[in-house]
PDB file of C-alpha atoms in Angstrom:
ATOM      1  CA  MET A  21     114.950 112.479  93.878  1.00 66.00           C
ATOM      2  CA  ASP A  22     111.567 113.460  95.185  1.00 73.00           C
ATOM      3  CA  ALA A  23     109.870 111.346  97.884  1.00 72.00           C
ATOM      4  CA  ARG A  24     107.071 110.547  95.427  1.00 77.00           C
ATOM      5  CA  VAL A  25     109.586 108.919  93.100  1.00 83.00           C
ATOM      6  CA  TRP A  26     110.939 106.822  95.961  1.00 79.00           C
ATOM      7  CA  ARG A  27     107.386 105.778  96.859  1.00 82.00           C
ATOM      8  CA  ALA A  28     106.756 104.763  93.243  1.00 86.00           C
ATOM      9  CA  VAL A  29     109.906 102.652  93.322  1.00 89.00           C
ATOM     10  CA  ALA A  30     108.697 101.066  96.572  1.00 87.00           C
ATOM     11  CA  GLY A  31     105.328 100.318  94.984  1.00 87.00           C
ATOM     12  CA  GLY A  32     107.096  98.690  92.047  1.00 89.00           C
ATOM     13  CA  CYS A  33     109.138  96.547  94.429  1.00 89.00           C
ATOM     14  CA  THR A  34     105.967  95.453  96.204  1.00 89.00           C
ATOM     15  CA  VAL A  35     104.318  94.497  92.909  1.00 90.00           C
ATOM     16  CA  ALA A  36     107.456  92.579  91.940  1.00 90.00           C
ATOM     17  CA  ALA A  37     107.353  90.787  95.302  1.00 89.00           C
ATOM     18  CA  LEU A  38     103.831  89.604  94.517  1.00 89.00           C
ATOM     19  CA  VAL A  39     104.800  88.320  91.059  1.00 91.00           C
ATOM     20  CA  VAL A  40     108.234  86.691  91.293  1.00 91.00           C
ATOM     21  CA  PRO A  41     108.887  83.383  93.101  1.00 89.00           C
ATOM     22  CA  TRP A  42     109.740  83.510  96.787  1.00 84.00           C
ATOM     23  CA  ALA A  43     111.365  80.080  96.805  1.00 82.00           C
ATOM     24  CA  SER A  44     111.825  77.012  94.679  1.00 80.00           C
ATOM     25  CA  VAL A  45     111.758  73.255  95.121  1.00 75.00           C
ATOM     26  CA  GLY A  46     114.142  71.846  92.568  1.00 73.00           C
ATOM     27  CA  GLN A  47     113.128  73.674  89.387  1.00 76.00           C
ATOM     28  CA  VAL A  48     109.552  74.373  90.544  1.00 77.00           C
ATOM     29  CA  PRO A  49     108.989  78.013  91.603  1.00 82.00           C
ATOM     30  CA  ILE A  50     107.008  78.681  94.755  1.00 82.00           C
ATOM     31  CA  ARG A  51     104.844  81.793  94.547  1.00 84.00           C
ATOM     32  CA  LEU A  52     103.867  83.878  97.534  1.00 85.00           C
ATOM     33  CA  VAL A  53     100.355  82.403  97.694  1.00 85.00           C
ATOM     34  CA  HIS A  54     101.785  78.910  98.239  1.00 82.00           C
ATOM     35  CA  LEU A  55     103.589  79.942 101.408  1.00 82.00           C
ATOM     36  CA  PRO A  56     102.066  79.767 104.870  1.00 82.00           C
ATOM     37  CA  TRP A  57     101.096  83.145 106.354  1.00 84.00           C
ATOM     38  CA  TRP A  58     101.178  84.921 102.985  1.00 88.00           C
ATOM     39  CA  PRO A  59      98.054  87.021 103.770  1.00 91.00           C
ATOM     40  CA  VAL A  60      99.920  88.541 106.733  1.00 90.00           C
ATOM     41  CA  TYR A  61     102.615  89.943 104.457  1.00 90.00           C
ATOM     42  CA  VAL A  62     100.128  91.187 101.861  1.00 92.00           C
ATOM     43  CA  GLY A  63      98.033  92.878 104.549  1.00 92.00           C
ATOM     44  CA  LEU A  64     101.005  94.586 106.164  1.00 91.00           C
ATOM     45  CA  ALA A  65     102.397  95.694 102.799  1.00 91.00           C
ATOM     46  CA  VAL A  66      99.039  97.291 101.979  1.00 91.00           C
ATOM     47  CA  VAL A  67      98.952  98.972 105.395  1.00 90.00           C
ATOM     48  CA  MET A  68     102.503 100.240 104.855  1.00 89.00           C
ATOM     49  CA  HIS A  69     101.643 101.851 101.525  1.00 88.00           C
ATOM     50  CA  VAL A  70      98.337 103.279 102.775  1.00 88.00           C
ATOM     51  CA  VAL A  71      99.987 104.858 105.824  1.00 87.00           C
ATOM     52  CA  VAL A  72     102.718 106.417 103.697  1.00 84.00           C
ATOM     53  CA  VAL A  73     100.351 107.763 101.056  1.00 83.00           C
ATOM     54  CA  ARG A  74      97.556 108.957 103.370  1.00 84.00           C
ATOM     55  CA  TRP A  75      99.709 110.321 106.203  1.00 82.00           C
ATOM     56  CA  PRO A  76     103.154 111.151 104.787  1.00 75.00           C
ATOM     57  CA  ARG A  77     104.030 113.310 107.800  1.00 79.00           C
ATOM     58  CA  ALA A  78     103.399 110.461 110.274  1.00 81.00           C
ATOM     59  CA  VAL A  79     106.999 109.330 110.052  1.00 85.00           C
ATOM     60  CA  ALA A  80     107.002 107.178 113.192  1.00 87.00           C
ATOM     61  CA  GLY A  81     103.858 105.308 112.167  1.00 87.00           C
ATOM     62  CA  GLY A  82     105.207 104.817 108.662  1.00 88.00           C
ATOM     63  CA  LEU A  83     108.507 103.471 109.966  1.00 91.00           C
ATOM     64  CA  VAL A  84     106.664 101.024 112.222  1.00 92.00           C
ATOM     65  CA  ALA A  85     104.582  99.886 109.229  1.00 91.00           C
ATOM     66  CA  CYS A  86     107.775  99.449 107.163  1.00 91.00           C
ATOM     67  CA  ALA A  87     109.426  97.390 109.891  1.00 92.00           C
ATOM     68  CA  ALA A  88     106.296  95.255 110.280  1.00 92.00           C
ATOM     69  CA  SER A  89     106.095  94.657 106.531  1.00 92.00           C
ATOM     70  CA  ALA A  90     109.760  93.641 106.261  1.00 92.00           C
ATOM     71  CA  SER A  91     109.442  91.402 109.322  1.00 91.00           C
ATOM     72  CA  ALA A  92     106.339  89.759 107.909  1.00 90.00           C
ATOM     73  CA  ALA A  93     108.189  89.076 104.650  1.00 89.00           C
ATOM     74  CA  LEU A  94     110.935  87.296 106.564  1.00 88.00           C
ATOM     75  CA  VAL A  95     108.422  85.308 108.621  1.00 87.00           C
ATOM     76  CA  VAL A  96     106.609  84.247 105.449  1.00 86.00           C
ATOM     77  CA  LEU A  97     109.930  83.275 103.883  1.00 83.00           C
ATOM     78  CA  SER A  98     110.751  81.107 106.878  1.00 81.00           C
ATOM     79  CA  GLY A  99     107.822  78.880 105.855  1.00 72.00           C
ATOM     80  CA  HIS A 100     109.253  78.048 102.424  1.00 65.00           C
ATOM     81  CA  PRO A 101     110.307  74.498 103.388  1.00 63.00           C
ATOM     82  CA  HIS A 102     106.637  73.816 104.218  1.00 60.00           C
ATOM     83  CA  ALA A 103     105.209  75.126 100.950  1.00 59.00           C
ATOM     84  CA  ARG A 104     103.199  72.689  98.833  1.00 58.00           C
ATOM     85  CA  PRO A 105     103.641  73.624  95.159  1.00 54.00           C
ATOM     86  CA  LEU A 106     103.594  69.959  94.048  1.00 53.00           C
ATOM     87  CA  PRO A 107     101.035  67.227  94.735  1.00 53.00           C
ATOM     88  CA  GLU A 108     101.473  65.179  97.898  1.00 56.00           C
ATOM     89  CA  GLY A 109     103.542  62.039  97.373  1.00 54.00           C
ATOM     90  CA  SER A 110     105.562  63.390  94.453  1.00 54.00           C
ATOM     91  CA  VAL A 111     109.345  63.446  94.306  1.00 54.00           C
ATOM     92  CA  SER A 112     109.359  66.919  95.862  1.00 51.00           C
ATOM     93  CA  SER A 113     110.263  65.414  99.224  1.00 53.00           C
ATOM     94  CA  LEU A 114     113.600  64.380  97.687  1.00 53.00           C
ATOM     95  CA  LEU A 115     114.390  67.904  96.509  1.00 60.00           C
ATOM     96  CA  PHE A 116     115.666  70.782  98.595  1.00 66.00           C
ATOM     97  CA  SER A 117     113.788  74.043  98.774  1.00 70.00           C
ATOM     98  CA  ARG A 118     115.710  77.282  98.572  1.00 76.00           C
ATOM     99  CA  PRO A 119     114.768  80.943  98.839  1.00 81.00           C
ATOM    100  CA  GLY A 120     114.002  82.926  95.704  1.00 81.00           C
ATOM    101  CA  VAL A 121     114.042  86.671  95.063  1.00 87.00           C
ATOM    102  CA  GLY A 122     110.467  87.647  95.963  1.00 88.00           C
ATOM    103  CA  TRP A 123     111.324  88.229  99.596  1.00 89.00           C
ATOM    104  CA  MET A 124     114.193  90.482  98.531  1.00 91.00           C
ATOM    105  CA  PHE A 125     111.769  92.724  96.651  1.00 92.00           C
ATOM    106  CA  ALA A 126     109.478  92.769  99.705  1.00 92.00           C
ATOM    107  CA  VAL A 127     112.278  93.855 102.031  1.00 93.00           C
ATOM    108  CA  ALA A 128     113.551  96.358  99.444  1.00 93.00           C
ATOM    109  CA  ALA A 129     110.060  97.879  99.251  1.00 92.00           C
ATOM    110  CA  ALA A 130     110.045  98.405 103.021  1.00 92.00           C
ATOM    111  CA  ILE A 131     113.552  99.902 102.986  1.00 93.00           C
ATOM    112  CA  VAL A 132     112.795 102.267 100.101  1.00 91.00           C
ATOM    113  CA  THR A 133     109.517 103.309 101.724  1.00 90.00           C
ATOM    114  CA  ALA A 134     111.304 104.047 104.997  1.00 90.00           C
ATOM    115  CA  TRP A 135     113.925 106.033 103.067  1.00 87.00           C
ATOM    116  CA  SER A 136     111.218 108.090 101.375  1.00 85.00           C
ATOM    117  CA  LEU A 137     109.612 108.827 104.742  1.00 85.00           C
ATOM    118  CA  LEU A 138     112.873 109.942 106.274  1.00 84.00           C
ATOM    119  CA  ARG A 139     113.722 111.985 103.199  1.00 80.00           C
ATOM    120  CA  SER A 140     110.339 113.753 103.169  1.00 76.00           C
ATOM    121  CA  ALA A 141     110.603 114.478 106.908  1.00 72.00           C
ATOM    122  CA  ARG A 142     114.036 116.003 106.446  1.00 70.00           C
ATOM    123  CA  HIS A 143     113.089 118.063 103.379  1.00 61.00           C
ATOM    124  CA  PRO A 144     109.402 119.069 103.485  1.00 58.00           C
ATOM    125  CA  ARG A 145     107.588 119.638 100.216  1.00 55.00           C
ATOM    126  CA  GLY A 146     108.478 122.926  98.576  1.00 50.00           C
ATOM    127  CA  VAL A 147     111.787 123.365 100.418  1.00 50.00           C
ATOM    128  CA  ASP A 148     114.922 123.081  98.325  1.00 49.00           C
ATOM    129  CA  PRO A 149     117.745 121.764 100.527  1.00 52.00           C
ATOM    130  CA  GLN A 150     120.334 123.380  98.205  1.00 54.00           C
ATOM    131  CA  ALA A 151     118.784 126.866  98.302  1.00 53.00           C
ATOM    132  CA  PRO A 152     120.340 129.388 100.708  1.00 53.00           C
ATOM    133  CA  SER A 153     118.270 130.485 103.616  1.00 54.00           C
ATOM    134  CA  GLU A 154     116.911 134.046 103.673  1.00 59.00           C
ATOM    135  CA  ASP A 155     117.888 134.721 107.264  1.00 56.00           C
ATOM    136  CA  VAL A 156     121.597 134.013 106.899  1.00 56.00           C
ATOM    137  CA  ASP A 157     123.900 136.529 108.563  1.00 59.00           C
ATOM    138  CA  PHE A 158     127.062 137.020 106.565  1.00 57.00           C
ATOM    139  CA  PRO A 159     130.084 138.378 108.423  1.00 66.00           C
ATOM    140  CA  VAL A 160     131.066 141.894 107.438  1.00 60.00           C
TER     141      VAL A 160
END
């Protein structure tokens, strides 16, 4: 697949990470915006996608942005026991919180983005990796 397809998949994973619950307390889903430090993840995810789209040949910078985005997702997830989706004083203190799938989409977006960067660096645009090279010397 082309690197642009991988980047589209990564963008879809990021959108899914913003929509699906990152955790739950009992049966109550906890969205990203209810978690502490959620703007850090959103900011780094935007930076990751901007770096990859604007400077696709800056592989090192893109990989750093991918690692920062995935790390931020895990840091945000670590705050899920402190999320406040229910009013104070409700029975939520008796229920356990558990991780959801939103963070998985966030980490998947960073992994797929890193893969697309590495793939585009290995096979630049317009070069078919299956095509034979013109300067091949065949033994006689």
